Every structure is written in C-alpha cells, then in structure tokens.
Coordinates of C-alpha atoms in Angstrom, one line a residue:
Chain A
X1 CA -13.6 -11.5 -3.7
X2 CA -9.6 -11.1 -4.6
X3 CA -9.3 -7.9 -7.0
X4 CA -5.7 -8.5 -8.0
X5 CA -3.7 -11.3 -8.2
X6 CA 0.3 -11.6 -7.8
X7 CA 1.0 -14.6 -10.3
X8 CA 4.3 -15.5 -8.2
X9 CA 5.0 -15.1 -4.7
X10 CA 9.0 -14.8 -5.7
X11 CA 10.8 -14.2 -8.8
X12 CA 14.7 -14.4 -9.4
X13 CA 16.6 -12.7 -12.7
X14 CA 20.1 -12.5 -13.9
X15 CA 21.6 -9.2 -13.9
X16 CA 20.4 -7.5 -16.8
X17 CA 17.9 -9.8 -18.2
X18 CA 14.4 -9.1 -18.6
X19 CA 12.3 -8.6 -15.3
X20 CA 8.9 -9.6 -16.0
X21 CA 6.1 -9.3 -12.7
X22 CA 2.7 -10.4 -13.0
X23 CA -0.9 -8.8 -12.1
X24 CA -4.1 -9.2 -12.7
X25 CA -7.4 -7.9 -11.7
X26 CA -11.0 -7.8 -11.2
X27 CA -13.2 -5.6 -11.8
X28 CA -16.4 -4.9 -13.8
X29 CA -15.7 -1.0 -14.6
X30 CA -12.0 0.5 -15.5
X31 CA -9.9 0.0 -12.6
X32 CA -6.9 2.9 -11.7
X33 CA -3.8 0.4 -11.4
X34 CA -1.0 0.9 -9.7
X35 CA 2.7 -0.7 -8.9
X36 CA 4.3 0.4 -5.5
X37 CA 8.0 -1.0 -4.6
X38 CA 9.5 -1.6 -0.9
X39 CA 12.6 -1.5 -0.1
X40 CA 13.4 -3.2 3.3
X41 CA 12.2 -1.3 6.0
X42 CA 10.9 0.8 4.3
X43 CA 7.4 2.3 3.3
X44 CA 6.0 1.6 -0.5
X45 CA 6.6 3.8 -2.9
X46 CA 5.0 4.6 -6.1
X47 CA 6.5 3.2 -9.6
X48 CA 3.8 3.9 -12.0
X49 CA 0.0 4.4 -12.2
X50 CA -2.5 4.1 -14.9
X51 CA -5.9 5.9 -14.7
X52 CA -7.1 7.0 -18.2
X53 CA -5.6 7.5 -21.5
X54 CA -2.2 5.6 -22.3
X55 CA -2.2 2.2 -21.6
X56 CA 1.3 2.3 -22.0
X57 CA 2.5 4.0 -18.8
X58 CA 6.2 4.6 -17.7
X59 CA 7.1 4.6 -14.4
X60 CA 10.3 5.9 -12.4
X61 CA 13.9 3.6 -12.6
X62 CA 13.0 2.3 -16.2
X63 CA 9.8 0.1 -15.3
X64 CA 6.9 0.4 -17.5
X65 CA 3.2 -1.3 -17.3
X66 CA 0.7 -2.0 -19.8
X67 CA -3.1 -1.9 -19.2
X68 CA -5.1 -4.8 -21.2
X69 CA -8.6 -4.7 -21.0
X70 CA -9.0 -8.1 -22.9
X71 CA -6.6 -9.5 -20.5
X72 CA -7.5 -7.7 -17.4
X73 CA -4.0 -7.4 -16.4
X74 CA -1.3 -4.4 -15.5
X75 CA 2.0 -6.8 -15.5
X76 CA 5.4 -4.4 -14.8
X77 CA 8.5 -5.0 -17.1
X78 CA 11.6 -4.0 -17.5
X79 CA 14.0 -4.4 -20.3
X80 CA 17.2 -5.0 -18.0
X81 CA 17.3 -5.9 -14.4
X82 CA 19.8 -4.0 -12.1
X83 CA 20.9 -5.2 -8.5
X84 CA 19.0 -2.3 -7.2
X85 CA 16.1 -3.6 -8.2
X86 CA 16.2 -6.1 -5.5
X87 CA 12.8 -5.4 -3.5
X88 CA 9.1 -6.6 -3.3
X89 CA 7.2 -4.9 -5.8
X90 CA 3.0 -4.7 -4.8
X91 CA 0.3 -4.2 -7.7
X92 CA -3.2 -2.7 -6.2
X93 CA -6.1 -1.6 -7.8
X94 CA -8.9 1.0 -7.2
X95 CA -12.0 -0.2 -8.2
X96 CA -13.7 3.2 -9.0
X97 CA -17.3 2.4 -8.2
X98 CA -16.4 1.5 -4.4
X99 CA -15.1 4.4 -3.3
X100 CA -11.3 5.1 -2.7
X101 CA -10.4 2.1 -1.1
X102 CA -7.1 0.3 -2.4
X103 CA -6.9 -3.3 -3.0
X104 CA -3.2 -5.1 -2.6
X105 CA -2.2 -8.0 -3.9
X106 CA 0.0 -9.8 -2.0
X107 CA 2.9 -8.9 -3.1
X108 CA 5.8 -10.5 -5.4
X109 CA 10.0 -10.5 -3.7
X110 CA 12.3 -10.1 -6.7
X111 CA 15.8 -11.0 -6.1
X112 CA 18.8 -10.2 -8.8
X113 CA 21.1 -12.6 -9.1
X114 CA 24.7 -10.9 -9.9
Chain B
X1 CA 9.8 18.3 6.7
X2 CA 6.5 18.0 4.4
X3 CA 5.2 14.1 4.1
X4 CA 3.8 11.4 6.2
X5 CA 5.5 9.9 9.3
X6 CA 4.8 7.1 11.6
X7 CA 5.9 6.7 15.2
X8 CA 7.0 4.5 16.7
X9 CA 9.1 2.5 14.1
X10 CA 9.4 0.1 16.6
X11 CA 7.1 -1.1 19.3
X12 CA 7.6 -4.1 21.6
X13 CA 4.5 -4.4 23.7
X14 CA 2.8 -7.2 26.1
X15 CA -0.3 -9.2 25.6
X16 CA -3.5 -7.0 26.8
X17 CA -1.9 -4.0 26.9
X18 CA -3.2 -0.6 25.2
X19 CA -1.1 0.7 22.5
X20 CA -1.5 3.6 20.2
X21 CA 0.4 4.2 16.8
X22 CA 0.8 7.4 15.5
X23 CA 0.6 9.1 12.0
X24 CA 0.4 12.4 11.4
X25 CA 0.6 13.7 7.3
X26 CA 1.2 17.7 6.4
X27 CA -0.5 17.7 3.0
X28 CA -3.8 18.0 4.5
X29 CA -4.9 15.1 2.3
X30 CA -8.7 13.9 2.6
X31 CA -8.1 10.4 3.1
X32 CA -6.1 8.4 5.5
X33 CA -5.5 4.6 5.6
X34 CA -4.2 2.0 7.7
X35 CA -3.1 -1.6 6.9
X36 CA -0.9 -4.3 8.0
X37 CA 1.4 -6.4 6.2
X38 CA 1.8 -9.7 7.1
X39 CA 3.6 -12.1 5.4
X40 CA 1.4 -14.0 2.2
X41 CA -1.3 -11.6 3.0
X42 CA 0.2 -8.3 1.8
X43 CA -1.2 -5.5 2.7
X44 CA -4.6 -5.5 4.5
X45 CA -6.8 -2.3 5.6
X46 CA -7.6 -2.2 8.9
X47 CA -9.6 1.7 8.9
X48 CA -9.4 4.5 6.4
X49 CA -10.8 8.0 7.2
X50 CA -12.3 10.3 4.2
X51 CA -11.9 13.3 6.5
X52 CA -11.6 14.5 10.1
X53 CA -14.1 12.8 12.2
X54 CA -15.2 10.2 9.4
X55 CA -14.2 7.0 9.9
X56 CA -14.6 3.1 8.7
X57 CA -13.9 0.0 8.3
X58 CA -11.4 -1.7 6.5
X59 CA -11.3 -6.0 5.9
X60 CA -9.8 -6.7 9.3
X61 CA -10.6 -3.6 11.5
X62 CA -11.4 -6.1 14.4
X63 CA -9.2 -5.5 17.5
X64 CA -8.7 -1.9 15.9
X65 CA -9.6 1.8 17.0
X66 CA -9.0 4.8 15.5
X67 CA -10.2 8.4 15.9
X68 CA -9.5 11.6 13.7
X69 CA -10.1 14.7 15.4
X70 CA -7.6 17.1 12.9
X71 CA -7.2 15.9 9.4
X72 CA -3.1 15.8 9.8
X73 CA -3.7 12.6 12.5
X74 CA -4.9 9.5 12.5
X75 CA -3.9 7.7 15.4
X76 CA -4.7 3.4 15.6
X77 CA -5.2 2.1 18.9
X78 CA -5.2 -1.4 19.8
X79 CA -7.3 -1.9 23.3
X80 CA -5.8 -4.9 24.1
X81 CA -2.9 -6.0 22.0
X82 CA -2.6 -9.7 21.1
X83 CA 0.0 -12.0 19.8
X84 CA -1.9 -12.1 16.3
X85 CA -1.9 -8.2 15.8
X86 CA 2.3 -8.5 15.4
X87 CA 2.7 -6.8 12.6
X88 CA 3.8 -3.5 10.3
X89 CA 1.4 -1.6 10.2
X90 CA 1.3 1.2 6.8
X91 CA -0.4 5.0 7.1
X92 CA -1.4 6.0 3.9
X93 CA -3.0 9.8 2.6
X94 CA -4.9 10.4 -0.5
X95 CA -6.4 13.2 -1.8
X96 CA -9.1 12.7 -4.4
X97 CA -10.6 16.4 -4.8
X98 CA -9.7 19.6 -6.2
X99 CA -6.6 20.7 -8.2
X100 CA -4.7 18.4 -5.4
X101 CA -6.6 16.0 -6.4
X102 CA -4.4 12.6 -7.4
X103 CA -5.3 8.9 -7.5
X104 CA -2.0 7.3 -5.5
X105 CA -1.7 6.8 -1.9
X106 CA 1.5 8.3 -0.2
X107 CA 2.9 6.0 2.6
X108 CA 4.7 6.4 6.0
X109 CA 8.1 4.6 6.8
X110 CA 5.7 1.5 8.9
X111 CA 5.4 0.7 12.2
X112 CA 7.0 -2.7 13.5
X113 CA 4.9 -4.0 16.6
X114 CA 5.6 -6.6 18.5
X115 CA 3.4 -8.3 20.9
X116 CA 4.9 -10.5 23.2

C-alpha cells in the first residue's frame, strides 16, 4: 500500500511566485512527516519535519508545511520562489506503529523559470 | 570530518560480477538504511539495520546483501550485479533513542552504479 503520494511528478514557477508541492499520506495513527530536497548529485537533505505539537512547521530556506489531519496531507509552500530553489523535493512519512522505516514518495522536480 | 559517507561515488561494473558499496557514519546512530532511486520510483529500501548485527529487509532487498559487524558500517553487496540493479543507491542513519534521539534520517552523498 502507497503511504504518501507526490500529486505532480514536475512542477515549474516564475521567479518569485508562489511554490506550492503536494503530499499526502496514509496512515491510520499520526504519521512523523517529513520534506527532504536534492540537489543534483547530491544526497537529500532535510527541509522541515513535523512530529507533535505545531502543525505549522518552518523549515530551513523559507519553506514551511502544514499538517492536516482532515486532509491527511503535509503539502510544502513557499511564499516566493528563488532560482536556487531549483531541485527535486521528496515528502516521506513514518508511520509510527511499524517501526522506523521511512516511506518516500516518489519525488516531485521543480524548475524556476527566470 | 563527522557525518555519513559513501564510497564509491561512482562505480562502473559488469554483469555477474560481485560488488560491494560502502557506508560508514561517525554518530554512532542505531539505524542504518539503504535505498535506491530510480527514476518514477523514488526512493526504495533495499535493508535497514536497527543495530550492529541486526539486519532486514526492505521492499526490494532481492539481489541484496548486507552485513553489520560495527555500528559505523554498513556495507551492501550485490553477488552478482545485473543490468536492473543500475542505480544510486542512498545510506541513511537514524537514531531513535536517548537524548540523541531524533526522528530524521541523515543521508550520504549516493552511490552511482553502473552495470554494464
């Protein structure tokens, strides 16, 4: 069974416009949620991460997620998109009564167009 | 330098051939991962260890061996490499326990194999 879901394999935004990535999960108990970025050739690299408390968590280079129960979803914004931001950005969950295993989705390549 | 490195970065290799990927972390962490990344499939686990000689399986550990004698390494081994295990492959430590204990996973730089 998929526990997270990418809605969009690719998404392009203008230079400082909104940047908007979608993720949703599965899971019958509260998740931990995370977003990792990758830079090319490189390894992934934590953004942000909720686990308890907050559902409104910041993350490092101005990206923010919110956890919604209702919705079961984690999507990452970010108010204005930067060239830098140019990477493939990776939600994954840890569904807590399974042990510590990490589930990836499959991953969504954001492009900034100047 | 404190962290989690891979080596190879690169690896060309031939069909049938043994090869054997190395990660080695300095945190002592608890857990250690391993997953591909293939193209539409993201990343995928192949074996994850909770602690020196525990291992298990991952979704695709077939193919796949791996051994962890000191909890800094976790070597992967493919027996006999095939044209569908071209990949990067990802280490990844965790620790879950104790005042160290945090929920991400740290990653390594990858591992680019190619079987020819």
């Amino acid at each position: 069974a998929q526990s997270v879901t990418q809605l969009g394999s690719h998404v392009s935004v203008s230079e400082g416009a909104l940047v908007l990535l979608r993720c949703n999960y599965s899971s019958s108990v509260p998740p931990y949620l995370f977003w990792y970025v990758q830079y090319p050739n490189q390894g992934l690299q934590l953004l942000l991460k909720y686990t308890t408390g907050a559902t409104l968590v910041k993350g490092i280079n101005g990206f923010e997620a919110e956890f919604k129960k209702s919705e079961t979803s984690f999507h990452l914004t970010k108010p204005s998109a930067h060239m830098s931001d140019a990477a493939e950005y990776f939600c994954a969950v840890i569904i807590t009564n399974t042990g510590n295993q990490f589930y990836f989705g499959t991953g969504t390549s954001l492009t900034v167009i100047p | 330098d404190a962290g989690i490195t891979q080596s190879p970065r690169y690896k060309i290799t031939e069909t049938g051939r043994q090869v054997t990927l190395m990660c080695h972390q300095t945190w002592s962490h608890s857990y250690m991962f391993w997953y591909r990344q293939d193209l539409g499939h993201g990343l995928r686990l192949i074996y994850y260890s909770a602690a020196a000689d525990i291992t298990d399986k991952g979704e695709v550990p077939d193919g796949y061996v791996v051994s962890r004698s000191k909890t800094e390494n976790f070597p992967l081994t493919l027996e006999s490499a095939t044209r569908s295990q071209t990949s990067v492959y990802f280490c990844a430590s965790r620790e879950t326990k104790g005042a160290r204990g945090q929920h991400e996973a740290f990653f390594g730089q990858g591992t680019r194999l190619t079987v020819v």
